[in-house]
mmCIF file of C-alpha atoms in Angstrom:
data_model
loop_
_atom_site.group_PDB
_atom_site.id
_atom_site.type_symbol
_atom_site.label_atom_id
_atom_site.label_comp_id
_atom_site.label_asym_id
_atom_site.label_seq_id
_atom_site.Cartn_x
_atom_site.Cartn_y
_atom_site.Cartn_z
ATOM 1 C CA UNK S 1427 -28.937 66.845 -26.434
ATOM 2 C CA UNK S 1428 -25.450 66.794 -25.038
ATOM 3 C CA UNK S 1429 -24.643 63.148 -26.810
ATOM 4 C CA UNK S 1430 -25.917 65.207 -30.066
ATOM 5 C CA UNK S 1431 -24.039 68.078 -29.954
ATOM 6 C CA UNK S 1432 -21.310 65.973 -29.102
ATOM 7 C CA UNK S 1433 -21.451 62.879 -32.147
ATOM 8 C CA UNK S 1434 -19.142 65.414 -34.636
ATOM 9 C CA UNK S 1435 -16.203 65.258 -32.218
ATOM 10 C CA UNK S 1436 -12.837 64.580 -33.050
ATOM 11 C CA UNK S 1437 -11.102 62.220 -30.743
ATOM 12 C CA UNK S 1438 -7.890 63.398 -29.294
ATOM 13 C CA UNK S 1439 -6.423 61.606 -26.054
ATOM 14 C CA UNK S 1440 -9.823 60.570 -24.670
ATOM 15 C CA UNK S 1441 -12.909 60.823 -26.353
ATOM 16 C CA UNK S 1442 -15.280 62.745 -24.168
ATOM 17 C CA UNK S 1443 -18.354 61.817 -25.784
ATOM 18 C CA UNK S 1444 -18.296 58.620 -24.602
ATOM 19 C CA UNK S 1445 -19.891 58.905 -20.608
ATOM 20 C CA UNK S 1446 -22.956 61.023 -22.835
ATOM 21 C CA UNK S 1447 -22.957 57.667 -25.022
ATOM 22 C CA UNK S 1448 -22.724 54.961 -22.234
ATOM 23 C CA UNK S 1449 -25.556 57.018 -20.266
ATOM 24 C CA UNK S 1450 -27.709 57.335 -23.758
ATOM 25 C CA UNK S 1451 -27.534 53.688 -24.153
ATOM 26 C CA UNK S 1452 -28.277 52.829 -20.807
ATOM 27 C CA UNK S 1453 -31.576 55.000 -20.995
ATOM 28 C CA UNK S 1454 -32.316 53.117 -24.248
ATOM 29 C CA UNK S 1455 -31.773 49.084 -23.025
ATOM 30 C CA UNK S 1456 -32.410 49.436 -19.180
ATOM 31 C CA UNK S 1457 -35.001 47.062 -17.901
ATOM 32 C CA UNK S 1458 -36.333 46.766 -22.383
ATOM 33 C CA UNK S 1459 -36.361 51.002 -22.188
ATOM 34 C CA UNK S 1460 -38.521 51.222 -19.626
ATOM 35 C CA UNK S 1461 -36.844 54.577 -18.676
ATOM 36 C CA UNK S 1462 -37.599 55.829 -22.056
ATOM 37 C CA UNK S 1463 -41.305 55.845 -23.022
ATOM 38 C CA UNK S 1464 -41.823 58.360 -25.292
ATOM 39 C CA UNK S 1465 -41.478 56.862 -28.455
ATOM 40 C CA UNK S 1466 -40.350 59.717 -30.433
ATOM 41 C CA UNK S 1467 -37.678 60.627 -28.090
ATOM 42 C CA UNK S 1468 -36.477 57.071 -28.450
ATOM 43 C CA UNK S 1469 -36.693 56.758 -31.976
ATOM 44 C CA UNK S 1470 -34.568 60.122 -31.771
ATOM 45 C CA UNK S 1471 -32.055 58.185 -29.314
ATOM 46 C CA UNK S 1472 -31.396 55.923 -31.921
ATOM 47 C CA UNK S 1473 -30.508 57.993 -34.587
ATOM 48 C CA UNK S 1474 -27.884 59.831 -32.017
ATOM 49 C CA UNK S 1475 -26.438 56.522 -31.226
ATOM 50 C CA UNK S 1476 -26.139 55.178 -34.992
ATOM 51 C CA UNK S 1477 -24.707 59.283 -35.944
ATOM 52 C CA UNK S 1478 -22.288 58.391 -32.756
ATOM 53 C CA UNK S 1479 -20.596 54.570 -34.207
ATOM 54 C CA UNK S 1480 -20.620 56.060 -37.892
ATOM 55 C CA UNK S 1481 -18.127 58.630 -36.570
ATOM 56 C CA UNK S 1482 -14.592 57.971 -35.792
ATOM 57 C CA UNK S 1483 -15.630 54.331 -36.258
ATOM 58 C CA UNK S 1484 -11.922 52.612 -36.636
ATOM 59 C CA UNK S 1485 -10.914 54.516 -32.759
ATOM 60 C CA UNK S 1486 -14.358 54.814 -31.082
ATOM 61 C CA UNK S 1487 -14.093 50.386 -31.725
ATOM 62 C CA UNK S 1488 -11.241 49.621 -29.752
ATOM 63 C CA UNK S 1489 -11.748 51.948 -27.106
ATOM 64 C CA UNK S 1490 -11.895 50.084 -23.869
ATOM 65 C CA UNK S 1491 -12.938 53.119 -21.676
ATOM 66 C CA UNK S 1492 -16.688 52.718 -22.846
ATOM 67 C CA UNK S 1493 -19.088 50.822 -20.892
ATOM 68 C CA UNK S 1494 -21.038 49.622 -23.491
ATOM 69 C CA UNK S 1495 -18.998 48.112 -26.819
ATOM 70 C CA UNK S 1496 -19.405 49.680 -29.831
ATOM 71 C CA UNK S 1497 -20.788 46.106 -30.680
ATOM 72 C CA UNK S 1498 -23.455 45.697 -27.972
ATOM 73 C CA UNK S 1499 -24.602 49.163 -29.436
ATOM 74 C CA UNK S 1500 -24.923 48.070 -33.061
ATOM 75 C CA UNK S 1501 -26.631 44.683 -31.911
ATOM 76 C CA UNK S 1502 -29.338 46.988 -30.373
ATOM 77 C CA UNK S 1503 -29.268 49.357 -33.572
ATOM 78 C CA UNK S 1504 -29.575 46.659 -35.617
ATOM 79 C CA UNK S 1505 -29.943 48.008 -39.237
ATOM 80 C CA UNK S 1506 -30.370 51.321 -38.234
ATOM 81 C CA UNK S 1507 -27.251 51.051 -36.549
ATOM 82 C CA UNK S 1508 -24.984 49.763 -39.640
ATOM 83 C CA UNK S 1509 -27.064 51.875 -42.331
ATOM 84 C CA UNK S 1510 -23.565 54.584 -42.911
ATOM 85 C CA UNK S 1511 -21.294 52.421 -42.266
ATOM 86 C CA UNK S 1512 -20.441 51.476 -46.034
ATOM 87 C CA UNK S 1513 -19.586 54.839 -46.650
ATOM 88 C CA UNK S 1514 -16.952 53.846 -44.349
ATOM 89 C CA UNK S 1515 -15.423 51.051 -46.598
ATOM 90 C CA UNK S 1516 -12.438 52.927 -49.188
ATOM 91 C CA UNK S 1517 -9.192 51.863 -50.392
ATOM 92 C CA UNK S 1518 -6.541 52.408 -47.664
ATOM 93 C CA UNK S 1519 -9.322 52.556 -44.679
ATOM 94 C CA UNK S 1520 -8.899 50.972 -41.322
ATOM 95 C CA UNK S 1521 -11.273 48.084 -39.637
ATOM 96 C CA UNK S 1522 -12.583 47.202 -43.242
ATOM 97 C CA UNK S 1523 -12.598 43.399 -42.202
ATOM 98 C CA UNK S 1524 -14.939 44.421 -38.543
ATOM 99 C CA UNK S 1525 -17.105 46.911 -40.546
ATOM 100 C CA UNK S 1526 -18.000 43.899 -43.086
ATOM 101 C CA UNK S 1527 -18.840 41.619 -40.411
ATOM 102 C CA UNK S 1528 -20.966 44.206 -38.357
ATOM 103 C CA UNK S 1529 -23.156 45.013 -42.066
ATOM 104 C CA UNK S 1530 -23.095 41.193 -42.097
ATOM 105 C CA UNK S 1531 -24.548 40.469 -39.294
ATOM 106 C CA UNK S 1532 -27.167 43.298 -38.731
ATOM 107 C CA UNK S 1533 -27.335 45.068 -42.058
ATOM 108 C CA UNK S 1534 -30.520 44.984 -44.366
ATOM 109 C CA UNK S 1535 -30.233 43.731 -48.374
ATOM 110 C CA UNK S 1536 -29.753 47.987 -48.908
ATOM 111 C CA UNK S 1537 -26.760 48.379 -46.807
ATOM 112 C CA UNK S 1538 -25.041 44.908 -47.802
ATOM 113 C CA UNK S 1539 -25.635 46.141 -51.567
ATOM 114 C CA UNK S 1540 -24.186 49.464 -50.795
ATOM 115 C CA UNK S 1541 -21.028 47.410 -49.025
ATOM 116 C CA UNK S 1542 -20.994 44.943 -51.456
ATOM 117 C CA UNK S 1543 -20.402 47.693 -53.929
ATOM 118 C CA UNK S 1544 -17.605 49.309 -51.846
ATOM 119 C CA UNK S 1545 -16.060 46.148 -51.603
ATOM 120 C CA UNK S 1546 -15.875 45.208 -55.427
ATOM 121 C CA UNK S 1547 -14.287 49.222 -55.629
ATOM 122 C CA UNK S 1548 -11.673 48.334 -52.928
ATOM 123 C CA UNK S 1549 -10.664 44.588 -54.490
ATOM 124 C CA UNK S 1550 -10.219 46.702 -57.768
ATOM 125 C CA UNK S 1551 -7.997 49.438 -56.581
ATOM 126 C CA UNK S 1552 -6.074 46.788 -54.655
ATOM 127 C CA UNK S 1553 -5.239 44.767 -57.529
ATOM 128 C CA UNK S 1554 -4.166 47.373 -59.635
ATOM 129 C CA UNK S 1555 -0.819 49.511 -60.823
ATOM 130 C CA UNK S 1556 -1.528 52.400 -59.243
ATOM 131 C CA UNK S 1557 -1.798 50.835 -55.833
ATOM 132 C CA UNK S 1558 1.789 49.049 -56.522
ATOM 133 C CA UNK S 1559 2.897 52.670 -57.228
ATOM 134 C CA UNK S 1560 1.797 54.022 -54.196
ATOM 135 C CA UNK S 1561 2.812 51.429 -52.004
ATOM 136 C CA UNK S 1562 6.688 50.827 -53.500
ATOM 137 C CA UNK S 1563 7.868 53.678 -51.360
ATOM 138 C CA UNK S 1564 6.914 52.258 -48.483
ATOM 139 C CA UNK S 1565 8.042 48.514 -49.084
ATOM 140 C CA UNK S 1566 11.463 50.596 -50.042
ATOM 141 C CA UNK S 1567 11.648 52.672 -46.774
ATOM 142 C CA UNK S 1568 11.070 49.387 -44.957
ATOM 143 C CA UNK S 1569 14.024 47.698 -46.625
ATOM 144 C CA UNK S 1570 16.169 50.423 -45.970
ATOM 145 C CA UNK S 1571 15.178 50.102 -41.972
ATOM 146 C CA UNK S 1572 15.894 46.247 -41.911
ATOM 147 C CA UNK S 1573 19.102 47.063 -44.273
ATOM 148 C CA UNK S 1574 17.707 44.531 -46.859
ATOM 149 C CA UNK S 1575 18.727 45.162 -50.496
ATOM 150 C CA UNK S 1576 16.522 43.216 -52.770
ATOM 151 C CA UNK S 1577 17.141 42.693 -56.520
ATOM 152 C CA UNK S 1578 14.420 44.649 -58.720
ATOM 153 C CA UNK S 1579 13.132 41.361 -59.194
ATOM 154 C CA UNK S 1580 12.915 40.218 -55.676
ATOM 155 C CA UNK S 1581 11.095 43.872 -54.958
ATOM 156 C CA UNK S 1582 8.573 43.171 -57.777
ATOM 157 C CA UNK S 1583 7.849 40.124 -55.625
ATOM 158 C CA UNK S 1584 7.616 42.406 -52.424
ATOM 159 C CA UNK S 1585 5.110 44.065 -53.594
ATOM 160 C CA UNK S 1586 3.345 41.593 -55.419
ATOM 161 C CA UNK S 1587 3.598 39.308 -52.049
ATOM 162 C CA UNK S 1588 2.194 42.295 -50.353
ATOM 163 C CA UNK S 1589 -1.146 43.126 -53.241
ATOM 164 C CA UNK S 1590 -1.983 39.317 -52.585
ATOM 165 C CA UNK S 1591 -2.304 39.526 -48.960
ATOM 166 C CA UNK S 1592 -4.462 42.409 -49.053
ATOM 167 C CA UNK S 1593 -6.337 41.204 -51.867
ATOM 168 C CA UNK S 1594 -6.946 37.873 -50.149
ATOM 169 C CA UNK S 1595 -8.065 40.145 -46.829
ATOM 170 C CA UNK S 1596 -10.727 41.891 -49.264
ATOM 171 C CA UNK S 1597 -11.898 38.531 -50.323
ATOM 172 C CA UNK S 1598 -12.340 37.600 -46.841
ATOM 173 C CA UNK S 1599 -14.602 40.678 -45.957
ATOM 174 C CA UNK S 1600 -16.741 39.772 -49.166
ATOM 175 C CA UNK S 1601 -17.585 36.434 -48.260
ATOM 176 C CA UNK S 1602 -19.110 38.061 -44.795
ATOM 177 C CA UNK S 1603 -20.850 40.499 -46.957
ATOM 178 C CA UNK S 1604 -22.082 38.479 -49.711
ATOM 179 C CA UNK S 1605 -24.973 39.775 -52.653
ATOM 180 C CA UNK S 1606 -24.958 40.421 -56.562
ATOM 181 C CA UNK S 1607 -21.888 43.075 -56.730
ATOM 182 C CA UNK S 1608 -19.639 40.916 -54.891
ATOM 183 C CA UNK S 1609 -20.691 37.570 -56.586
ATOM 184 C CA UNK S 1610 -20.541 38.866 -59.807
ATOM 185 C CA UNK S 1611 -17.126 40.278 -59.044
ATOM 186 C CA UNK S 1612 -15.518 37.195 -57.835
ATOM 187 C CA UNK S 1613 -16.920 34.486 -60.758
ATOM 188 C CA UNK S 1614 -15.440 37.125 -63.311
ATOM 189 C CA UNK S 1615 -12.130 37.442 -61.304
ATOM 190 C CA UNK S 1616 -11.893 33.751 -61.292
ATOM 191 C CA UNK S 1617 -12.719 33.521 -64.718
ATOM 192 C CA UNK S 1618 -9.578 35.744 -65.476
ATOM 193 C CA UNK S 1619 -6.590 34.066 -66.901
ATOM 194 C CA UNK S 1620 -4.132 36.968 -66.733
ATOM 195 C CA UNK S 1621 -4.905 36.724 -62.647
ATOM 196 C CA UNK S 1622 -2.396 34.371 -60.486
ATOM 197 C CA UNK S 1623 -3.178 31.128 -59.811
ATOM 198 C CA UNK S 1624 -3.717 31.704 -56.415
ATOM 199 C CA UNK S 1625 -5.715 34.670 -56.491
ATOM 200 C CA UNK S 1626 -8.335 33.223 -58.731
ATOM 201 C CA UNK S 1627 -8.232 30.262 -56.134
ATOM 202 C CA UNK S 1628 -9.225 32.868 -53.668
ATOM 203 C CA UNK S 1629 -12.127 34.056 -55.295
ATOM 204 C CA UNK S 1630 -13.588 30.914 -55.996
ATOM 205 C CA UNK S 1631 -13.165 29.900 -52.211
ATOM 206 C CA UNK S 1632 -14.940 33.320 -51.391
ATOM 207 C CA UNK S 1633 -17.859 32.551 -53.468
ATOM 208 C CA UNK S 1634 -18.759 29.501 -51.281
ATOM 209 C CA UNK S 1635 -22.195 30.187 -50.147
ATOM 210 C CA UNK S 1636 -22.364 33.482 -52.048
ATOM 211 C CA UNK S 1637 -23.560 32.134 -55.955
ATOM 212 C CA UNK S 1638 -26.595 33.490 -56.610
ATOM 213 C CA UNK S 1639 -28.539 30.262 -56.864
ATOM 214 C CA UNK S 1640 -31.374 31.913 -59.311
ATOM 215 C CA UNK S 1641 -28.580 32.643 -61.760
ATOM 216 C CA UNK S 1642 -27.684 29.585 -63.912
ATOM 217 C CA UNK S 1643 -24.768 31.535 -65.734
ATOM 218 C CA UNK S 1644 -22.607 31.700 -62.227
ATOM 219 C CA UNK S 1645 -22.735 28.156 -61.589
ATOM 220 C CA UNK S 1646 -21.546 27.428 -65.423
ATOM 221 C CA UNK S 1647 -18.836 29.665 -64.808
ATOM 222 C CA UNK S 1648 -17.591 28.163 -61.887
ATOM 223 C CA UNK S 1649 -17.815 24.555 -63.214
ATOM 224 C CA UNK S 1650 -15.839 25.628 -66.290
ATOM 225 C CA UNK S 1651 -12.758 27.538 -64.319
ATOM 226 C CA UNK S 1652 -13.003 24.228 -61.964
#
């Protein structure tokens, strides 16, 4: 009850929920649970522990005062463990390459769908104006701190330099992820003339493993942009 009431906390210099966590998981995997017999209270354990990762995810990961990583708790989850976490996955959010690879590697075909879809959202807003907008300011502050003075031009290729890089980190977490949204995503960036060279490039190596081999029209599509 205490790890429950506890799961909502904000973290501010140490997260206190974390001894209720370490001793909830310890109940749960000691000896295969043999501390924990009743099946509904363990089944209620669970859903606690998966409530506890889904929030403050990007700190509660890196946190070195646990006992028990935030890793070796999702590997016992499993699915149930990984089910939220695509809600996690938004333009401008932190860890979005370690969430992929934890859906990846435990998630169901539901929650890689759901992440796969997140994904596609993210790469969009990414590669678009409006995320050049919001970003100039900073690229600008940061020249101003290293007393660089660019030409417009060579800021246009700041930013654009910058876009790439975390476009090509998207691409990265979609390969771990993998399924229809993403697929279908990357053979029609590829396909896209108006895209850099290097971009489409980026997509295609992305795809590797990912074509939906049941769907004749990707594999066209890929031969032709090869």
């Amino acid at each position: 009850s205490s790890l429950s009431s506890c799961a909502e906390a904000t973290r501010a210099v140490a997260d206190t929920t974390i001894p209720y966590k370490d001793a909830a998981f310890a109940l749960l995997t000691h000896e295969d649970g043999a501390l924990l017999t009743d099946d509904a209270l363990r089944k209620g354990l669970k859903t606690t522990l998966a409530t506890w990762t889904a929030t403050n995810f990007a700190e509660r990961l890196d946190d070195t005062s646990q006992m028990f990583g935030m890793e070796q708790v999702l590997r016992e989850l499993k699915a149930d463990g990984v089910r939220s976490l695509p809600d996690l996955i938004a333009p401008g959010a932190n860890k979005i390459d370690r969430i992929s690879a934890m859906i990846s590697d435990f998630g169901d075909d539901a929650t890689k769908a759901k992440a796969g879809e997140k994904l596609v959202a993210v790469a969009k807003e990414v590669n678009s104006e409006n995320w050049i907008k919001q970003k100039a300011p900073g690229v600008e502050a940061a020249n101003k701190a290293s007393k660089m003075n660019p030409t417009p031009d060579q800021f246009k290729a700041q930013l654009a330099q910058y876009q790439e890089e975390e476009l090509l980190r998207v691409f990265s977490s979609m390969k771990k992820v993998g399924g229809k949204p993403i697929s279908a995503y990357l053979v029609g960036f590829a396909q896209d003339k108006t895209q850099p060279e290097k971009r489409r490039a980026a997509a295609l190596a992305a795809l590797s493993g990912n074509l939906d081999k049941k769907d004749n029209t990707q594999a066209g599509a890929i031969l032709a942009v090869a």
